[in-house]
Short mmCIF file of C-alpha atoms (C1' of nucleotides) in Angstrom, two decimals:
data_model
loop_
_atom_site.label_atom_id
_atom_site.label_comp_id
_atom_site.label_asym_id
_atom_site.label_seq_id
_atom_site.Cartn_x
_atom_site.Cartn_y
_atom_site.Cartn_z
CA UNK A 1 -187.00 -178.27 -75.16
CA UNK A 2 -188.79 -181.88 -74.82
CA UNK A 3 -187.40 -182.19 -71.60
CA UNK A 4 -190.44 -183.96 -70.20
CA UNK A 5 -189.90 -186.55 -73.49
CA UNK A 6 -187.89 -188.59 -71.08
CA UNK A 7 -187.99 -187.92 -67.64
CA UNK A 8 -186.09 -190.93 -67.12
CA UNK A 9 -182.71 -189.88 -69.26
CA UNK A 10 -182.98 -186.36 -67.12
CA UNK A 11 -182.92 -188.07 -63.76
CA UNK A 12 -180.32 -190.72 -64.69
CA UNK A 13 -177.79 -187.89 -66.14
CA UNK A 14 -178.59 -186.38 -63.00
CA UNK A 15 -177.90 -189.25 -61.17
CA UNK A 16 -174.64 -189.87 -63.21
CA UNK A 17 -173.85 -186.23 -62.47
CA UNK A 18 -174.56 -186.56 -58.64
CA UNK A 19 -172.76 -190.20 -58.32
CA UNK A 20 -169.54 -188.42 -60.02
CA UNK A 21 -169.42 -185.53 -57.80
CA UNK A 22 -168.94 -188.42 -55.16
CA UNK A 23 -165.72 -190.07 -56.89
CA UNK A 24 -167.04 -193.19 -56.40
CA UNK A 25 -167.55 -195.65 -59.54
CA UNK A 26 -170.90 -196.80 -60.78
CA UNK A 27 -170.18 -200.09 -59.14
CA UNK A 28 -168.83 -199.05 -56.05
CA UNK A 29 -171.63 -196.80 -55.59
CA UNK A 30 -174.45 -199.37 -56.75
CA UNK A 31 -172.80 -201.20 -54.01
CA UNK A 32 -173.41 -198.40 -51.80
CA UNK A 33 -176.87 -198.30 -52.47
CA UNK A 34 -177.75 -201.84 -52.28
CA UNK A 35 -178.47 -202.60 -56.24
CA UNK A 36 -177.38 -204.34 -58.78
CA UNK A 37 -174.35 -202.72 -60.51
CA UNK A 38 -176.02 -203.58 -64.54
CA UNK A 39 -179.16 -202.35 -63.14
CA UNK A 40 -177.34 -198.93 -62.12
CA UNK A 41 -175.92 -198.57 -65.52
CA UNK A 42 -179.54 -198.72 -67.34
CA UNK A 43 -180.38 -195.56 -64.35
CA UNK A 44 -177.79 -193.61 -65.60
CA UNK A 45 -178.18 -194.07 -69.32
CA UNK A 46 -181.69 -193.88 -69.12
CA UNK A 47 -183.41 -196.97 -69.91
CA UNK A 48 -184.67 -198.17 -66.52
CA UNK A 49 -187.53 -197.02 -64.78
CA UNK A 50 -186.82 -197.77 -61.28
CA UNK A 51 -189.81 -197.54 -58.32
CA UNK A 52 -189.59 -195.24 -55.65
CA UNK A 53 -188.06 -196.90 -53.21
CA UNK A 54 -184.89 -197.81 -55.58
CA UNK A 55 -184.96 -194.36 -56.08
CA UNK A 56 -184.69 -193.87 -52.29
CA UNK A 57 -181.74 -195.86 -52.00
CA UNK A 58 -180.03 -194.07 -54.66
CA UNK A 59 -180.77 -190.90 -52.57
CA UNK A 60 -179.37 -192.77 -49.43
CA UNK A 61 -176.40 -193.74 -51.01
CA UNK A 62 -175.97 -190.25 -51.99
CA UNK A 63 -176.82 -188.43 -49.12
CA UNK A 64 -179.17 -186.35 -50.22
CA UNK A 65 -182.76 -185.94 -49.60
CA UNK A 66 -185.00 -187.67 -52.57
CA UNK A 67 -186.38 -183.97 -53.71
CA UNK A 68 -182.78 -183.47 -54.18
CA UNK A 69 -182.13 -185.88 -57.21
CA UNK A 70 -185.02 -184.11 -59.25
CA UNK A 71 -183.85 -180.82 -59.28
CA UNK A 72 -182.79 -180.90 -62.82
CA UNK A 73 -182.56 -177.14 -63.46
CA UNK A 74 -180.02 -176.22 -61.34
CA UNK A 75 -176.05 -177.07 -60.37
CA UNK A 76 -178.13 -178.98 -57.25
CA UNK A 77 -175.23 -178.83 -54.51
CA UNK A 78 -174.24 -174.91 -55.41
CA UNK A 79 -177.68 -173.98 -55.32
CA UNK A 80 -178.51 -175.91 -52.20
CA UNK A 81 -175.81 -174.43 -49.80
CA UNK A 82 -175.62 -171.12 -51.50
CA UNK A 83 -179.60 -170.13 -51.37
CA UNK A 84 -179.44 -167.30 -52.89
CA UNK A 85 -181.98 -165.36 -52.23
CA UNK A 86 -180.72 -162.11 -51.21
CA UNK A 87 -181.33 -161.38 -55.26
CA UNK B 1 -189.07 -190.86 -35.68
CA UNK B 2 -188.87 -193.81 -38.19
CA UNK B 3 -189.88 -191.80 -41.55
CA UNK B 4 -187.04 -193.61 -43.35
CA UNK B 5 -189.61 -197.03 -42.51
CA UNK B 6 -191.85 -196.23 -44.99
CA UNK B 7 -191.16 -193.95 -47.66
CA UNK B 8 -194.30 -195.34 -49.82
CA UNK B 9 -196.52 -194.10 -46.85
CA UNK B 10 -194.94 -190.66 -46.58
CA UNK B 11 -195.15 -189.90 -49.71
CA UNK B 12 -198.58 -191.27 -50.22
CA UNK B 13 -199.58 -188.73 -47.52
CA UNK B 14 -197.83 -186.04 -49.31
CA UNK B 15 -199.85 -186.70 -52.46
CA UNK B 16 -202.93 -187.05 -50.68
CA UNK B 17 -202.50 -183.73 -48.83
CA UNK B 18 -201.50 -182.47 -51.71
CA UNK B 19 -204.47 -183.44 -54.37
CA UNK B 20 -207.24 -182.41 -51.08
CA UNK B 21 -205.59 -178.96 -51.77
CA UNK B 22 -206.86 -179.47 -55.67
CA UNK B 23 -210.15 -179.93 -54.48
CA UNK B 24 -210.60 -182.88 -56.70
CA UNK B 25 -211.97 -186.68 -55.81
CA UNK B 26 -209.29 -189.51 -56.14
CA UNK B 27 -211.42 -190.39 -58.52
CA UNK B 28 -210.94 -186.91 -60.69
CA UNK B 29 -207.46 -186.63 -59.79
CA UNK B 30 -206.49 -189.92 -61.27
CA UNK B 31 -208.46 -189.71 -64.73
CA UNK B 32 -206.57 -186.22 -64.49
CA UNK B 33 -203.17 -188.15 -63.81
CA UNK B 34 -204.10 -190.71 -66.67
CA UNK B 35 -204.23 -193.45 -64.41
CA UNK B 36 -206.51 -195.77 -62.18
CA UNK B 37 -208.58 -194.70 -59.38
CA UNK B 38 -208.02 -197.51 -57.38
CA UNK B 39 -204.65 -197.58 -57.83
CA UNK B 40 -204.16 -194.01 -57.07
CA UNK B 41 -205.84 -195.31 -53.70
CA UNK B 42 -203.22 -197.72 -53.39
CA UNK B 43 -200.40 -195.16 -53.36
CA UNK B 44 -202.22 -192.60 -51.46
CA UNK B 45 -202.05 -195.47 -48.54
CA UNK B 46 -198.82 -196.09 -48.89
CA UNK B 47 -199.29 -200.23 -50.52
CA UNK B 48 -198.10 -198.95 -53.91
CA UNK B 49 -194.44 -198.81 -54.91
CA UNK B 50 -194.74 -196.57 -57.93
CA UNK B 51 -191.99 -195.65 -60.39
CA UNK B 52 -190.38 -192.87 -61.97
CA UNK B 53 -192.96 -192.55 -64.65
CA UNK B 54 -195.86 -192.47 -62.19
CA UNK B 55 -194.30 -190.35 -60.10
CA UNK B 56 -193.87 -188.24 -63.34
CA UNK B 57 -197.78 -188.36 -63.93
CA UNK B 58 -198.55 -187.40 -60.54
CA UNK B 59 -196.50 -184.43 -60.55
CA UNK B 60 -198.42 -183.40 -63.99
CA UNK B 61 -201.91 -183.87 -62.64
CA UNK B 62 -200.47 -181.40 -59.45
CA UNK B 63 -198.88 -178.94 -62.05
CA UNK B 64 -195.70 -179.54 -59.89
CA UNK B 65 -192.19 -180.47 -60.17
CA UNK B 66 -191.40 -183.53 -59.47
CA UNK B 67 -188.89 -182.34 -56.26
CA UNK B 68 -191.89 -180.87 -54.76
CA UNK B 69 -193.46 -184.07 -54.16
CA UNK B 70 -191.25 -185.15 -51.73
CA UNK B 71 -190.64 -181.91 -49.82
CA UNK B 72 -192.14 -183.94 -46.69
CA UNK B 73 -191.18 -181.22 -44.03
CA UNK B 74 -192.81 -178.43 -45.34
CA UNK B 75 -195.98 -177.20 -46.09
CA UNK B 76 -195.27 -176.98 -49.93
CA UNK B 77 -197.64 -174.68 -51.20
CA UNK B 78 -197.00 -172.27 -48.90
CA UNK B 79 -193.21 -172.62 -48.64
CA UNK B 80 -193.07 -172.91 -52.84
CA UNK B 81 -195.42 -169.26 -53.21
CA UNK B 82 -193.93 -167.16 -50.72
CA UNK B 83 -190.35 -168.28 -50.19
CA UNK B 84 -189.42 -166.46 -47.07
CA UNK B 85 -186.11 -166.01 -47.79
CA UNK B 86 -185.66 -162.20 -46.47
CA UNK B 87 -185.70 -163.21 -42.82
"C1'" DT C 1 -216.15 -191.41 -52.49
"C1'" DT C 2 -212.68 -194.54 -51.15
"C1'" DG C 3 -210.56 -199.20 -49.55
"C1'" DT C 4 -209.41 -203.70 -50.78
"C1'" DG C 5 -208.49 -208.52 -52.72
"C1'" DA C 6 -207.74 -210.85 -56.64
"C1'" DC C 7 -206.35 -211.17 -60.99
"C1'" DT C 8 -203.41 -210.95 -65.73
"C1'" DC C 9 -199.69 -209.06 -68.01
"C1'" DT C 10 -195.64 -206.42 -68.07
"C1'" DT C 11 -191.52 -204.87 -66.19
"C1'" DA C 12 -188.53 -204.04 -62.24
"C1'" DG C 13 -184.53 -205.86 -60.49
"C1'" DT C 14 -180.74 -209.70 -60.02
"C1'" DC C 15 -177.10 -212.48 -61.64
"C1'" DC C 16 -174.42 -214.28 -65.06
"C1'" DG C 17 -171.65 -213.08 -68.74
"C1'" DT C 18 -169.04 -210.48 -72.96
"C1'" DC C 19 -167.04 -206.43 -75.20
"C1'" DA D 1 -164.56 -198.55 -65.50
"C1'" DG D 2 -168.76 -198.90 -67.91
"C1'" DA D 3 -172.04 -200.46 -71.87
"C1'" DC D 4 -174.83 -204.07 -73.03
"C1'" DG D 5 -177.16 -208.71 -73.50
"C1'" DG D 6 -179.72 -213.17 -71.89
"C1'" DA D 7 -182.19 -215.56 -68.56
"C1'" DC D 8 -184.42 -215.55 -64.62
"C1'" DT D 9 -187.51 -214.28 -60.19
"C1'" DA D 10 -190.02 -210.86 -57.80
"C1'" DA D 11 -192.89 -207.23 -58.05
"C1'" DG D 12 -195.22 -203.28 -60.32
"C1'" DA D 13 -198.94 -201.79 -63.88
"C1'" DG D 14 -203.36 -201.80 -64.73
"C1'" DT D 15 -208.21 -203.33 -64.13
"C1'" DC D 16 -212.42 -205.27 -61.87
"C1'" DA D 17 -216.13 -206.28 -58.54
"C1'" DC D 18 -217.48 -205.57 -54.17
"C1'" DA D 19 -217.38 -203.85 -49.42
#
DNA sequence: TTGTGACTCTTAGTCCGTC
DNA sequence: AGACGGACTAAGAGTCACA
């Protein structure tokens, strides 16, 4: 539980998560997005609280559509292309 | 075309739509979101860049996830409560 | 009931490093 | 390859009076 105690250590392991999934490294992929590589690092471990539009480069850089990066709950990509809803 | 120009305005238009479907006053909604009326004005129109954490609050004084606020395409509510997924 | 400009204070965000 | 710090500039947080 407490998983609304930080909202921003759930969306920067999420990030970290995504970012991997890429093979790219932090810095290539900071690159990618048009940030600052130390500033990436405090995303992913938490300790930044970046603005929405950082947060829509990240999403950019990822390819993925912003309401993407907050779906904590689920394995994201499987659940995306799967959609399983057939139950 | 051009949604990608402003990402502040679309989703200050989502939020909007989105608290009109509360039924509360900007006013309301804000005190409800812990935060000031006028600048929940500011983001409604798009002049705002907000971070993580207001974004966070936002979703809170909707009852939403956070994702939801930046389904743009859909109509949300109704796409969230009935998920036509049978087809 | 909301938009808006102006304002102070804090922090987002960059750039330079070291470990 | 990534954590972490200092110093810095730009911009957001938060509030007010007034349209």
């Amino acid at each position: 539980m407490e998983k609304t105690g930080s909202i921003k250590k759930l969306l920067g392991n999420r990030i970290r998560e995504l970012r991997r999934e890429t093979g790219l490294s932090q810095e290539d992929f900071a690159d990618k997005c048009g940030i600052d590589r130390s500033y990436m690092s405090g995303i992913e471990r938490g300790v930044r609280n970046p603005t929405l539009e950082i947060l829509w480069a990240i999403s950019g850089g990822l390819d993925l559509d912003l309401s993407h990066l907050f779906m904590f709950e689920t394995n994201t990509k499987e659940e995306i292309e799967t959609t399983p809803c057939d139950s």
